[in-house]
Short mmCIF file of C-alpha atoms in Angstrom, two decimals:
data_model
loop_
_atom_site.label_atom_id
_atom_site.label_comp_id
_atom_site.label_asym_id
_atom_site.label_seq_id
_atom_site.Cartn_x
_atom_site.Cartn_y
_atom_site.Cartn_z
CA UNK A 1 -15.38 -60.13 -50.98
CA UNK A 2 -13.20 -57.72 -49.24
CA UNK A 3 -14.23 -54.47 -48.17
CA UNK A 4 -12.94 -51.05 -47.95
CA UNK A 5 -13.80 -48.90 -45.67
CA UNK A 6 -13.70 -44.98 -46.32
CA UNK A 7 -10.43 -44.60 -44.36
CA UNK A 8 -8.68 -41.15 -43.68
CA UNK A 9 -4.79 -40.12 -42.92
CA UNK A 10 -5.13 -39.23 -38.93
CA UNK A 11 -2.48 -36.56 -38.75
CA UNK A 12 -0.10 -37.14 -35.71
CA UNK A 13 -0.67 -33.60 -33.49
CA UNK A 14 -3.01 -31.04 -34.89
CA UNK A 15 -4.64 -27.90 -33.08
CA UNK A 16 -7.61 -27.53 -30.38
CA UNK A 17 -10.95 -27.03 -32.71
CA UNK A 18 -12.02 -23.31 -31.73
CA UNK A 19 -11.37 -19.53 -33.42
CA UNK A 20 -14.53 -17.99 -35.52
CA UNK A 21 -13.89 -20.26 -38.56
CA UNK A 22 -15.71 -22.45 -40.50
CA UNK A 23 -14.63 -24.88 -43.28
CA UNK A 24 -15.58 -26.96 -46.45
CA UNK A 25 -13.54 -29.11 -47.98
CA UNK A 26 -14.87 -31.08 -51.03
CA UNK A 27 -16.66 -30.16 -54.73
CA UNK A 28 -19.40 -27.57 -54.82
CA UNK A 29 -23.24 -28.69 -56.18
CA UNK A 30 -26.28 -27.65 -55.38
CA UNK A 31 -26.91 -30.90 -54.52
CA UNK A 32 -23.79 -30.52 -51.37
CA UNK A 33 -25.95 -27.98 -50.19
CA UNK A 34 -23.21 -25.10 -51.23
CA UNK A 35 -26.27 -22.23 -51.30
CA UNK A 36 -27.36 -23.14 -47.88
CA UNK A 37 -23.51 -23.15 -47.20
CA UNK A 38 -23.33 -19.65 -48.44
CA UNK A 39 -26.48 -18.79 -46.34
CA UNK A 40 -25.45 -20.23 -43.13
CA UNK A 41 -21.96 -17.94 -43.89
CA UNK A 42 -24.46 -14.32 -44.12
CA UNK A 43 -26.27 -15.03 -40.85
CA UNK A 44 -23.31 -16.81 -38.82
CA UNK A 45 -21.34 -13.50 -39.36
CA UNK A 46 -24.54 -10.93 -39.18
CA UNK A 47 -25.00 -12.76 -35.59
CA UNK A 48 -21.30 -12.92 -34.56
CA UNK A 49 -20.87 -8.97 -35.91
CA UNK A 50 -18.45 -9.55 -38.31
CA UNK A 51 -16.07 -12.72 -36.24
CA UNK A 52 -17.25 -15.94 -38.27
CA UNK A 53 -16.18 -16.35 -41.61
CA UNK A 54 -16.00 -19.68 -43.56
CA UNK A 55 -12.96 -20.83 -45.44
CA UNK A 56 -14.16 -22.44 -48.87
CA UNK A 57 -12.17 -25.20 -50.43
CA UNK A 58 -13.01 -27.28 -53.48
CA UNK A 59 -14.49 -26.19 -57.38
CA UNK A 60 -17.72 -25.20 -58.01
CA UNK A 61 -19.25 -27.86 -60.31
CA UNK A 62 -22.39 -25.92 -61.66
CA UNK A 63 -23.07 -22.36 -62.11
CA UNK A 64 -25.88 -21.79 -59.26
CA UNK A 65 -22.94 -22.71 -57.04
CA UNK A 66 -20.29 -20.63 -58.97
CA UNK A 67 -22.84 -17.66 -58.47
CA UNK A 68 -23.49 -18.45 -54.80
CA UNK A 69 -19.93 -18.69 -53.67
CA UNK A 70 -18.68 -15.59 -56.02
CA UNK A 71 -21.94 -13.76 -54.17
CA UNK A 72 -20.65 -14.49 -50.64
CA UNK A 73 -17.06 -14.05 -51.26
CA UNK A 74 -17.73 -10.55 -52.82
CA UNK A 75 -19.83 -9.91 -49.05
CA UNK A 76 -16.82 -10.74 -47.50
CA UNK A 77 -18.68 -13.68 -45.26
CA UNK A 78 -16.83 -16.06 -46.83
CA UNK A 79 -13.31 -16.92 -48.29
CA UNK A 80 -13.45 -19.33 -51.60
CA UNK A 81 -10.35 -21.18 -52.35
CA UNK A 82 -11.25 -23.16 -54.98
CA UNK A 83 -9.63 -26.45 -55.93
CA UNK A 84 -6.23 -26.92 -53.73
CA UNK A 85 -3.95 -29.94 -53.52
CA UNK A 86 -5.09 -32.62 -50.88
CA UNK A 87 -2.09 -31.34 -48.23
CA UNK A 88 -3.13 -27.66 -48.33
CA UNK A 89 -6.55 -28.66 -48.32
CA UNK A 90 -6.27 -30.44 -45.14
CA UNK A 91 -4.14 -27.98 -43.61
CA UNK A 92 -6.98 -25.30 -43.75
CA UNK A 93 -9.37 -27.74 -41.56
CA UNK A 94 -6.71 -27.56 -38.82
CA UNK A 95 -7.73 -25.41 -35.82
CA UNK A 96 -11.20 -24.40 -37.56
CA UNK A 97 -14.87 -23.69 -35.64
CA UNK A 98 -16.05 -26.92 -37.40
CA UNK A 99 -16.51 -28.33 -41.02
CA UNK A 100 -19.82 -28.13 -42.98
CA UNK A 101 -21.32 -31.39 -44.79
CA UNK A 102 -24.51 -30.00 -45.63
CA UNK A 103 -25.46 -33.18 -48.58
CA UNK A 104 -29.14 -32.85 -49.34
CA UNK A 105 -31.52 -35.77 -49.16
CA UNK A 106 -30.67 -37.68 -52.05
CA UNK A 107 -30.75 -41.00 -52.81
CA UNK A 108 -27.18 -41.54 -53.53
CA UNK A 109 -26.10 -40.01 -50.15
CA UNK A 110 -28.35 -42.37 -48.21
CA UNK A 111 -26.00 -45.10 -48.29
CA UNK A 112 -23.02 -43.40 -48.19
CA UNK A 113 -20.19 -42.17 -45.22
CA UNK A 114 -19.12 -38.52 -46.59
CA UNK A 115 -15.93 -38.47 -46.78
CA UNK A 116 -15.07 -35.09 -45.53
CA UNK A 117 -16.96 -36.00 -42.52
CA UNK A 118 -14.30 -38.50 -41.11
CA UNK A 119 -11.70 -35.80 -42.73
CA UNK A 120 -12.70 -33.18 -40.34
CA UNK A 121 -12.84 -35.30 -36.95
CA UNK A 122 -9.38 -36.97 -38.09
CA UNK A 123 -8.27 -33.27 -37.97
CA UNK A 124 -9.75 -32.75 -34.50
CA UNK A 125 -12.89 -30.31 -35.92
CA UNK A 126 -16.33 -31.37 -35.45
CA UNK A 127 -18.46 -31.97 -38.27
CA UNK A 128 -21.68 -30.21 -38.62
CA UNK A 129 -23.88 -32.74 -40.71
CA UNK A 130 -27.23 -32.80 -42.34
CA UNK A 131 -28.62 -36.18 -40.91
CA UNK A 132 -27.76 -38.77 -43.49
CA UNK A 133 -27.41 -42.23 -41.67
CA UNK A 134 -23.83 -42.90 -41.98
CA UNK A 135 -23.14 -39.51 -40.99
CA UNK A 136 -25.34 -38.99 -38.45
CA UNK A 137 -23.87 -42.24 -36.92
CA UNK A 138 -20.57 -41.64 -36.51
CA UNK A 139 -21.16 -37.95 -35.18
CA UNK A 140 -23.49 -39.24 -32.80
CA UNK A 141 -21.96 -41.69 -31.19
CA UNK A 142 -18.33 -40.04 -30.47
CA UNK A 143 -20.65 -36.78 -29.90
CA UNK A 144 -18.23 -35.16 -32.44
CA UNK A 145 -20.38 -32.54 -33.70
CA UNK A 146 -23.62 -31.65 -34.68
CA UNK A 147 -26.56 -32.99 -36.91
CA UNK A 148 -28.84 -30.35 -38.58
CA UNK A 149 -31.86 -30.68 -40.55
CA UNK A 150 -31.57 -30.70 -44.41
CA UNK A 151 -31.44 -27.30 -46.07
CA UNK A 152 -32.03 -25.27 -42.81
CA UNK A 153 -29.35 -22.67 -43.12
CA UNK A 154 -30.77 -21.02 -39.71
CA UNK A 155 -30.41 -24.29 -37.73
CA UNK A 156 -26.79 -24.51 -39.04
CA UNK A 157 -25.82 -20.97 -38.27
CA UNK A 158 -27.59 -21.86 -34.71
CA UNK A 159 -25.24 -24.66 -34.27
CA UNK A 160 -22.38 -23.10 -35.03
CA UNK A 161 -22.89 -19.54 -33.04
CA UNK A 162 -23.50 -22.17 -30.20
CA UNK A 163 -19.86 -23.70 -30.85
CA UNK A 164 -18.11 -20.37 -31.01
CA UNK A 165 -19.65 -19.44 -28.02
CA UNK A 166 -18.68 -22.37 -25.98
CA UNK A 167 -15.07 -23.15 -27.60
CA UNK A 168 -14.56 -25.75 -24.76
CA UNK A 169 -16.86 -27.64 -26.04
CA UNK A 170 -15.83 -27.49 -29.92
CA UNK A 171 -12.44 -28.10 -28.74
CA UNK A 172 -13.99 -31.54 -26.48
CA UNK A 173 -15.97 -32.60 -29.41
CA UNK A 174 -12.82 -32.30 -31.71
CA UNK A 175 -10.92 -34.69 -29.33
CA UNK A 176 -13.67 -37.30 -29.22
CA UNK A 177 -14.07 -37.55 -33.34
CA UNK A 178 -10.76 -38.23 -33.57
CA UNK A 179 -10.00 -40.56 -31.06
CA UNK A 180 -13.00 -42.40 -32.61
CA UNK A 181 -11.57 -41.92 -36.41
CA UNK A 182 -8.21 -43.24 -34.95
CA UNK A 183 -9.76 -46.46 -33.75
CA UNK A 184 -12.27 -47.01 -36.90
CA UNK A 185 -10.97 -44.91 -39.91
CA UNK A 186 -7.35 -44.51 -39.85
CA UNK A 187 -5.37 -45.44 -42.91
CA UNK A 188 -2.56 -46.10 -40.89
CA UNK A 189 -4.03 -49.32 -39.88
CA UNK A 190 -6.29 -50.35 -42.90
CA UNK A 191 -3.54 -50.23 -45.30
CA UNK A 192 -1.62 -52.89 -44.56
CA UNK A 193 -5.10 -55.24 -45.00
CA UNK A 194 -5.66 -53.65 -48.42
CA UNK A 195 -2.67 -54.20 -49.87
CA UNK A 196 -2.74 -58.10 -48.68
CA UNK A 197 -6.20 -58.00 -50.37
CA UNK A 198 -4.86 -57.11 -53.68
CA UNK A 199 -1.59 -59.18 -53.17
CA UNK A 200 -4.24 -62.26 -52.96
CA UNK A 201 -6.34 -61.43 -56.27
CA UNK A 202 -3.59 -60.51 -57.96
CA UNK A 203 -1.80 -64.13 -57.09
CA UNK A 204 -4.96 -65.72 -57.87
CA UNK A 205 -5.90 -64.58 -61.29
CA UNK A 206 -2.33 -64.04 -62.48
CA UNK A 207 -1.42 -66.10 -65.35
CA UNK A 208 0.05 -69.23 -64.20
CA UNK A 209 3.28 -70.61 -66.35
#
C-alpha cells in the first residue's frame, strides 16, 4: 500500500539560525516534555544573564502544563503564544537559536518522526531532540542539531548555551537540515505522488456504471 511520508512545506529563503531564541511549536503535555521545556527556559537565561528567552507556540493540553508555562511566562524566561494559525506559527521558527522536541520515552513516540522536528530544519533551525529513533536519525545524519537525553533540562540548556555561543555553527547546522528536508521531506515533491495515489483508489473502488 502506499505510503506517506511526514512531509513539510520547505519555505523558499528564510533567515541564518542564530539570535538568543528558542522555539516550540506544537501542543503542550507533560508527556512533550513542556516542564522540562519550562526548566531548560530558567537556566538557559540564568546562564546567558538575561539574553535567551524561548518563544512558546501551541495550547496547553493539561493543567501541569498550563501551570508550568503560566509559571515561566510570569518569570519572564519565556514568551507563551498559545495556539496560532499554521503561517504565523511557522513564521516564529524563522531566524530562532533552535527548536525544542523534548517527547519523553513513550511508547507511542518510539515509532514515530515528530513532526516539528522536520518543521524546524525546513525553516533552517536546528532541532534539539530527546533521542527517539526517527528523530535522532534524521538530526544525526545531516548533523542538524542536537540529541539530548530524556528529561535532562540541564543537558538541554547545555546544548543550547553551546549554540548561542558559537552562532556559526547554529547557523551551519540550520543549512544542513534543510538541504536534507529539501531532498527527503519536502511537500513540494511528495504531493504530486499523493494525489496520483488517491486518483488510483478512488478509480478503483468507484462505482462502475
Amino acid at each position: 500500500h502506499a505510503v506517506v511520508p511526514n512531509a513539510v512545506v520547505v519555505p523558499p529563503h528564510v533567515p541564518p539560525a542564530g539570535g538568543a531564541r528558542l522555539v516550540h511549536v506544537g501542543n503542550l503535555t507533560l508527556a512533550r516534555g513542556s516542564e522540562t521545556m519550562v526548566e531548560v527556559a530558567r537556566l538557559a537565561h540564568a546562564a546567558s544573564n538575561g539574553a535567551i528567552t524561548l518563544d512558546v507556540v501551541g495550547p496547553a493540553r493539561d493543567e501541569a502544563s498550563r501551570s508550568a508555562m503560566a509559571a515561566g511566562a510570569a518569570e519572564g524566561v519565556l514568551v507563551w503564544h498559545g495556539f496560532q494559525p499554521a503561517d504565523r506559527a511557522m513564521a516564529m521558527v524563522d531566524g530562532a537559536l533552535a527548536g525544542l522536541a523534548l517527547l519523553r520515552d513513550l511508547p507511542n513516540y518510539r515509532g514515530s518522526m515528530p513532526t516539528k522536528v522536520v518543521e524546524y530544519l525546513a525553516h533552517g533551525v536546528p532541532a534539539v531532540t530527546t533521542p527517539l529513533p526517527l528523530a535522532r536519525e534524521i538530526v544525526e545524519q545531516a548533523d542538524a542539531g542536537v540529541v539530548v537525553p530524556f528529561d535532562d533540562p540541564q543537558a538541554v540548556a547545555d546544548a543550547v548555551l553551546d549554540l548561542w555561543r558559537h552562532p556559526e555553527r547554529a547557523a551551519a547546522m540550520g543549512v544542513r537540515g534543510r538541504d536534507l528536508v529539501r531532498e527527503r521531506y519536502d511537500w513540494a515533491k511528495g504531493a504530486t505522488a499523493f494525489v496520483g495515489a488517491l486518483t488510483d483508489v478512488a478509480a478503483e473502488r468507484s462505482p462502475r456504471r
